[in-house]
mmCIF file of C-alpha atoms and ligand atoms in Angstrom:
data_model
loop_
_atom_site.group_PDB
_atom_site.id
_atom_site.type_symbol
_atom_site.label_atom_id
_atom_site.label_comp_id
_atom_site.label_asym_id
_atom_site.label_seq_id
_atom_site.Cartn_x
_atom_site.Cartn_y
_atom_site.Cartn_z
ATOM 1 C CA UNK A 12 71.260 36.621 -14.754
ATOM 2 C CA UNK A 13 72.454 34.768 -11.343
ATOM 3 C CA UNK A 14 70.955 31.688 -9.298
ATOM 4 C CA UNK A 15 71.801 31.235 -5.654
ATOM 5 C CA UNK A 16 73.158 27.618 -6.056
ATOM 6 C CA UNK A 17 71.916 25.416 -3.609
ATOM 7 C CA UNK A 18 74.070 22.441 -1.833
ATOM 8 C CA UNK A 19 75.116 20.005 -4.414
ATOM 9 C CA UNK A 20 73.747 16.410 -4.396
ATOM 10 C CA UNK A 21 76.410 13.150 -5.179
ATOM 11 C CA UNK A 22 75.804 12.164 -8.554
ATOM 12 C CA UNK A 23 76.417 8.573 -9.156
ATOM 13 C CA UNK A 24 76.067 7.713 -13.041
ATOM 14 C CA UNK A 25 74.238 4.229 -13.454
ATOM 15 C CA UNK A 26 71.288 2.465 -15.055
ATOM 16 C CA UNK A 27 69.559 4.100 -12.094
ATOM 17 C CA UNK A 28 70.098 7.702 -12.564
ATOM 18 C CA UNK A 29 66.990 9.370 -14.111
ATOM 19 C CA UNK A 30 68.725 11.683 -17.143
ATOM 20 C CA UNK A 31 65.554 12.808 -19.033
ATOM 21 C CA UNK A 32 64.759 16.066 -20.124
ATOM 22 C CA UNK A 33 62.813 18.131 -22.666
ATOM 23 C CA UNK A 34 66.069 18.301 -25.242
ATOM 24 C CA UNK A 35 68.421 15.576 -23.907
ATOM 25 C CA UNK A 36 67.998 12.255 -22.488
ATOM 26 C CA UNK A 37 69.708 8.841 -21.095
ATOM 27 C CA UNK A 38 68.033 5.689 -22.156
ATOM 28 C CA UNK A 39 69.702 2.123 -20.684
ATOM 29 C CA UNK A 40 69.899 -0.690 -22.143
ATOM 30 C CA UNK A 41 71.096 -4.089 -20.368
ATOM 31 C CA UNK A 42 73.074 -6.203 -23.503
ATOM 32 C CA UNK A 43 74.592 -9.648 -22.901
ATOM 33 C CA UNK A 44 78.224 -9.578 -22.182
ATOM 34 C CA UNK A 45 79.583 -11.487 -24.742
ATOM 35 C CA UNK A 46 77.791 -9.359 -27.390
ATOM 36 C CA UNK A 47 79.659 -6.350 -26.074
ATOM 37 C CA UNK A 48 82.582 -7.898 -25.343
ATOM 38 C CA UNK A 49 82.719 -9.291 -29.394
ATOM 39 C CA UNK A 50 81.392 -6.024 -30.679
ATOM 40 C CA UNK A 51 84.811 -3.994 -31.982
ATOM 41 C CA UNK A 52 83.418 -1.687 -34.584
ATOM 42 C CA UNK A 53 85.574 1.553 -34.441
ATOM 43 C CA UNK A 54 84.470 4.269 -32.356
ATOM 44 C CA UNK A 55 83.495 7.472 -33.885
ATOM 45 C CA UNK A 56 81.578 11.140 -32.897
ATOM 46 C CA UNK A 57 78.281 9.445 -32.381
ATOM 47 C CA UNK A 58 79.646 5.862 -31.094
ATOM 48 C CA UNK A 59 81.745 5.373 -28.266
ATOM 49 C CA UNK A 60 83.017 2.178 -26.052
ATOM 50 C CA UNK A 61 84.696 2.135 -22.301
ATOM 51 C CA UNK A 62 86.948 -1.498 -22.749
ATOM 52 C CA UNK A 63 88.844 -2.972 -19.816
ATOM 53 C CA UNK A 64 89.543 -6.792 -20.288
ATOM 54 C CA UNK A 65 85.916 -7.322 -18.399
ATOM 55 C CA UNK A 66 83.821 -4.806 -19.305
ATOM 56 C CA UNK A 67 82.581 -2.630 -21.888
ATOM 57 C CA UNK A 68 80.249 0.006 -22.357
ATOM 58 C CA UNK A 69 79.507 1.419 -24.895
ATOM 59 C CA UNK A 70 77.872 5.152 -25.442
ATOM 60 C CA UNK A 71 75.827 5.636 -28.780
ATOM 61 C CA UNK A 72 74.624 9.241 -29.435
ATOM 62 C CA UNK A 73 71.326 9.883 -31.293
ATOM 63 C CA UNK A 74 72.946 12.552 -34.107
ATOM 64 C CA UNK A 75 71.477 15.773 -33.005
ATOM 65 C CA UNK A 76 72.413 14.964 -29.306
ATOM 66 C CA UNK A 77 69.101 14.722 -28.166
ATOM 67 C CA UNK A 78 69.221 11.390 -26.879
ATOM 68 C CA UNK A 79 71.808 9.229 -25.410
ATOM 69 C CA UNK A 80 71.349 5.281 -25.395
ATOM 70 C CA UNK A 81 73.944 3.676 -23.032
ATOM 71 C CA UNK A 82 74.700 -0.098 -23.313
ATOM 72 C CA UNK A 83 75.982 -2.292 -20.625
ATOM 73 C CA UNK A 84 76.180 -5.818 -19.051
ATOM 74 C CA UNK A 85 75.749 -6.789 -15.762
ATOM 75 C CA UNK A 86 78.885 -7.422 -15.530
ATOM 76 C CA UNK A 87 79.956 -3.609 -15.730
ATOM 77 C CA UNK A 88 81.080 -2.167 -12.091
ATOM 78 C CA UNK A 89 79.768 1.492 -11.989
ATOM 79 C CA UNK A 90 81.977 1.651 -9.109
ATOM 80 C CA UNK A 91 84.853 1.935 -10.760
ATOM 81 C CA UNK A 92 85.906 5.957 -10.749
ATOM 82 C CA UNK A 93 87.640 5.446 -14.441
ATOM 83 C CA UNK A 94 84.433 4.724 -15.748
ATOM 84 C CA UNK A 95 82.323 7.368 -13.670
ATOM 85 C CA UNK A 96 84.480 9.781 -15.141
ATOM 86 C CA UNK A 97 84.373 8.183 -18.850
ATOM 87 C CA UNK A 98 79.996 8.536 -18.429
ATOM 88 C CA UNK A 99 80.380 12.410 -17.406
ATOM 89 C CA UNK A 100 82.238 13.393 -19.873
ATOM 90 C CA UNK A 101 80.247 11.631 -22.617
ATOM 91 C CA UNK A 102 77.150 12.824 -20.944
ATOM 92 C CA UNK A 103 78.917 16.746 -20.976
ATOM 93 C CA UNK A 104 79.755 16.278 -23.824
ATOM 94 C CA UNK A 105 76.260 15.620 -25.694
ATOM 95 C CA UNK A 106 74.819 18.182 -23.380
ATOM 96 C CA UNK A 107 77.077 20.953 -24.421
ATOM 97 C CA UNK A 108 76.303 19.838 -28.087
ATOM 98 C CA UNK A 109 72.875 19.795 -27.492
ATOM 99 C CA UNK A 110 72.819 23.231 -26.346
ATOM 100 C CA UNK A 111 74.727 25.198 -29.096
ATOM 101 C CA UNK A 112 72.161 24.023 -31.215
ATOM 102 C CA UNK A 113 68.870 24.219 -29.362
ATOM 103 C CA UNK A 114 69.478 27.735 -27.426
ATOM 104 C CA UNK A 115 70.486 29.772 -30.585
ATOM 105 C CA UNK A 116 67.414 28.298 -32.326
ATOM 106 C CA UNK A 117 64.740 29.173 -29.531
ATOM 107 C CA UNK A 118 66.565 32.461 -29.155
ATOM 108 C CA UNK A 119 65.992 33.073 -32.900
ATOM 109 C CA UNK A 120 62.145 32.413 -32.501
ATOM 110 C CA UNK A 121 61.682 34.558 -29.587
ATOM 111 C CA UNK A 122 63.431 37.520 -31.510
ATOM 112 C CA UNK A 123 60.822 37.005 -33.965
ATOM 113 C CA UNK A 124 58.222 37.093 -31.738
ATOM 114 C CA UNK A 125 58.937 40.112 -29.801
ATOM 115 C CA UNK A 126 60.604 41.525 -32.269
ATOM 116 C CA UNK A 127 63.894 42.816 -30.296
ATOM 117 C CA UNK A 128 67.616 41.251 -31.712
ATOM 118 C CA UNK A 129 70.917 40.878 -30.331
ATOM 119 C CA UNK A 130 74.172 41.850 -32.633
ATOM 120 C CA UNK A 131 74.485 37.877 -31.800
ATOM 121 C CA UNK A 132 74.070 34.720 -29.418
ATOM 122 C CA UNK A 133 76.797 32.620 -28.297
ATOM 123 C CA UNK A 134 76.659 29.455 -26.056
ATOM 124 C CA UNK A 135 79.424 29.018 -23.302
ATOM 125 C CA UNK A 136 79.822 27.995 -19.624
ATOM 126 C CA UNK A 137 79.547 30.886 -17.244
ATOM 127 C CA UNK A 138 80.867 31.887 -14.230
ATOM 128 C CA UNK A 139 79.479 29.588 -11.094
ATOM 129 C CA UNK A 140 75.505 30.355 -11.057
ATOM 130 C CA UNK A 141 75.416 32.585 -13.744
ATOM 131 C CA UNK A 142 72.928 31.888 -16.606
ATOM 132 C CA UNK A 143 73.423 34.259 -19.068
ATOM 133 C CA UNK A 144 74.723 37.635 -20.061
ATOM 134 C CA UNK A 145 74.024 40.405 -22.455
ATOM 135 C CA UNK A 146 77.052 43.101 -23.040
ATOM 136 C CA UNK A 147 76.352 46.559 -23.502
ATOM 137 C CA UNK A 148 77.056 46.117 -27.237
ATOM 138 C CA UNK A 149 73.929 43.807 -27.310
ATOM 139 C CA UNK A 150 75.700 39.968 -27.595
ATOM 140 C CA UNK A 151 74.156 37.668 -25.203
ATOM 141 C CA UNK A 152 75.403 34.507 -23.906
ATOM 142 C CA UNK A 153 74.159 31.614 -22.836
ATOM 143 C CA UNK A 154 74.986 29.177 -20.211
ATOM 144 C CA UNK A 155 74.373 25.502 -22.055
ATOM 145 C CA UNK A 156 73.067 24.369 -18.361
ATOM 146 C CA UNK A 157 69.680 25.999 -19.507
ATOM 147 C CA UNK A 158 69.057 23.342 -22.226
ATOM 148 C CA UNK A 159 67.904 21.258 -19.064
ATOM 149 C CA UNK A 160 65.884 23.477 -17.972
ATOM 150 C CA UNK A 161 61.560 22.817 -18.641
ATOM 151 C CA UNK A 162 60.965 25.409 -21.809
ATOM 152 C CA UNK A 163 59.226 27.622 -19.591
ATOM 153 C CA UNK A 164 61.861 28.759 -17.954
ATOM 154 C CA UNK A 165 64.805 28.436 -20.699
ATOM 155 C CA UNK A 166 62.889 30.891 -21.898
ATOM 156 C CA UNK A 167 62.614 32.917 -18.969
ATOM 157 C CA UNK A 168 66.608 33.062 -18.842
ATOM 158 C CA UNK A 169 66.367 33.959 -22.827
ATOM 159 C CA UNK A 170 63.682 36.471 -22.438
ATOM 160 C CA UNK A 171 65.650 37.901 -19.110
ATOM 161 C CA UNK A 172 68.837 38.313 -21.522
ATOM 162 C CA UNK A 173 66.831 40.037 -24.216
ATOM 163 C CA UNK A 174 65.052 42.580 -21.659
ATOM 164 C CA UNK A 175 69.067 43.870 -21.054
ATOM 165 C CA UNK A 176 68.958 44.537 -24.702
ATOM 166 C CA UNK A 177 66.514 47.667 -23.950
ATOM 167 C CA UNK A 178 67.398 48.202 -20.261
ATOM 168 C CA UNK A 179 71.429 47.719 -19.366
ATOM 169 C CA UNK A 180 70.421 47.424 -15.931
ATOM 170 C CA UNK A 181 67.763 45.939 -13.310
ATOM 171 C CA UNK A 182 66.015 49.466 -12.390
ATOM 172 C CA UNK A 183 62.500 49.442 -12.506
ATOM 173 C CA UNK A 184 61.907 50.399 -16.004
ATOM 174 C CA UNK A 185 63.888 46.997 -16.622
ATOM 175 C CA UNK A 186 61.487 44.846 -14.955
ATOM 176 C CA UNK A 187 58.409 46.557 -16.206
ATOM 177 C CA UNK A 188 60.137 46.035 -19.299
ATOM 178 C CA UNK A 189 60.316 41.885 -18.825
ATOM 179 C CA UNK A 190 57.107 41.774 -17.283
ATOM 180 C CA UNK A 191 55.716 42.686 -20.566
ATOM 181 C CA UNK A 192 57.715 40.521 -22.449
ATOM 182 C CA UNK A 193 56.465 37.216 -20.124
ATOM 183 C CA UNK A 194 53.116 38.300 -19.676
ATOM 184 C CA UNK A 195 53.478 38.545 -15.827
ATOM 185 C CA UNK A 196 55.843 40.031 -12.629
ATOM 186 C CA UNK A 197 58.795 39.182 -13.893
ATOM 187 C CA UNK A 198 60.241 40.488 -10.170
ATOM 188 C CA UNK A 199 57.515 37.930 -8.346
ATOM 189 C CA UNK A 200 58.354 35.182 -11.122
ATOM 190 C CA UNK A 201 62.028 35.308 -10.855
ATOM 191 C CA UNK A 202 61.421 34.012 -7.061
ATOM 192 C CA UNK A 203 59.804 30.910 -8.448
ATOM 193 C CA UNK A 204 62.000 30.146 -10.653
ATOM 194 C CA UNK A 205 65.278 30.644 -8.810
ATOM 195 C CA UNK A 206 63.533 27.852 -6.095
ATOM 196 C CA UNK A 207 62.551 25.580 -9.391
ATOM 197 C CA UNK A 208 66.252 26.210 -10.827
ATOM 198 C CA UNK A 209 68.027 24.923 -7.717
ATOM 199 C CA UNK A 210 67.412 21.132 -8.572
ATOM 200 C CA UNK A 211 69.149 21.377 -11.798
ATOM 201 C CA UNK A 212 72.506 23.499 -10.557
ATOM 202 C CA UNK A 213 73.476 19.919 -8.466
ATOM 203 C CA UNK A 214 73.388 17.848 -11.932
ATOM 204 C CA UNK A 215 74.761 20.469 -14.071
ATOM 205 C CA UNK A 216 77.853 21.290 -11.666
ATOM 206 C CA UNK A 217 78.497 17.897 -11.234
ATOM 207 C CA UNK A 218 78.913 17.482 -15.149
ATOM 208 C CA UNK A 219 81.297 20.144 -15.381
ATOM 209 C CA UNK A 220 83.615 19.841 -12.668
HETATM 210 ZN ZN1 ZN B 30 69.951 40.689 -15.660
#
């Protein structure tokens, strides 16, 4: 499945930027800078810290990567490029993480529903502006970007996937096809949701530069 991806947006990561969605999420917290500066335990896969002799940051991750709680000081200059790049990688990190686990799982329940299986899911970056793909031996992937996505239309892309298992192509008996699966046009819907998708592509390429 393919979105037209719009122009991207700057991203600038700070206690400004708005990171909350249905499965992951950025909470800030402003700490005193001595308490930072003191604080030395060891880092670890669900504790991280960004030290320079003046600042530190420091990155703690909720364990199932759902949530992300960032603390800093005033003192900290999200400026500085080192430390930009130190954020997106933490931040692609947990999302990545976060969506081997979710997409499988909501994949799983939709199988049940319908009642239509893969020979298997997996969970990978795609090609630029592709969402996810379904072979002609019936594995579908994933692109982890759709773990950002509102539920309705992560499951869209899932349920999109799962039509291909049926219909290896996008004839008309493929849309009729998803159409029954979502309960409406699929063809009408999937102009919706490529305009809805187009905020997200700016975020989620800027992560994975
Ligand atoms: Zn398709």
């Amino acid at each position: 499945m393919e979105s037209v991806e719009k122009r991207q947006p700057r991203y600038w990561i700070n206690p400004n930027s708005r990171i909350r969605f249905t499965y992951f999420s950025i909470e800030w917290h402003l700490c005193d800078h001595q308490d930072l500066m003191q604080d030395h335990r060891p880092d670890n896969d669900y504790r991280k810290s960004y030290r320079t002799k003046n600042t530190c940051v420091i990155v703690l991750v909720i364990k199932d990567h759902s949530k992300t709680d960032i603390l800093y000081s005033e003192e900290v200059d999200f400026n500085n490029l080192k430390l930009q790049k130190w954020l997106r990688e933490n931040i692609k990190d947990q999302v990545v993480q976060r969506a081997s686990l979710v997409l499988p799982q909501r994949m799983h329940e939709l199988e049940n529903k319908h009642q239509l299986f893969a020979q298997g899911v997996k969970v990978k970056p795609l090609r630029k502006g592709v969402l996810g793909q379904c072979t002609h031996t019936n594995y579908i992937t994933l692109s982890p970007i759709i773990v950002i996505f509102p539920q309705e239309l992560m499951d869209d892309v899932i349920l999109h996937e799962m039509a291909h298992l049926k219909h290896h192509h996008h004839r008309k008996s493929f849309w009729k096809f998803l159409s029954e699966l979502i309960g409406e046009d699929a063809k009408q819907q999937k102009l919706a949701q490529d305009i809805a998708l187009s905020k997200y592509w700016g975020f989620y390429t800027f992560l994975m530069k």
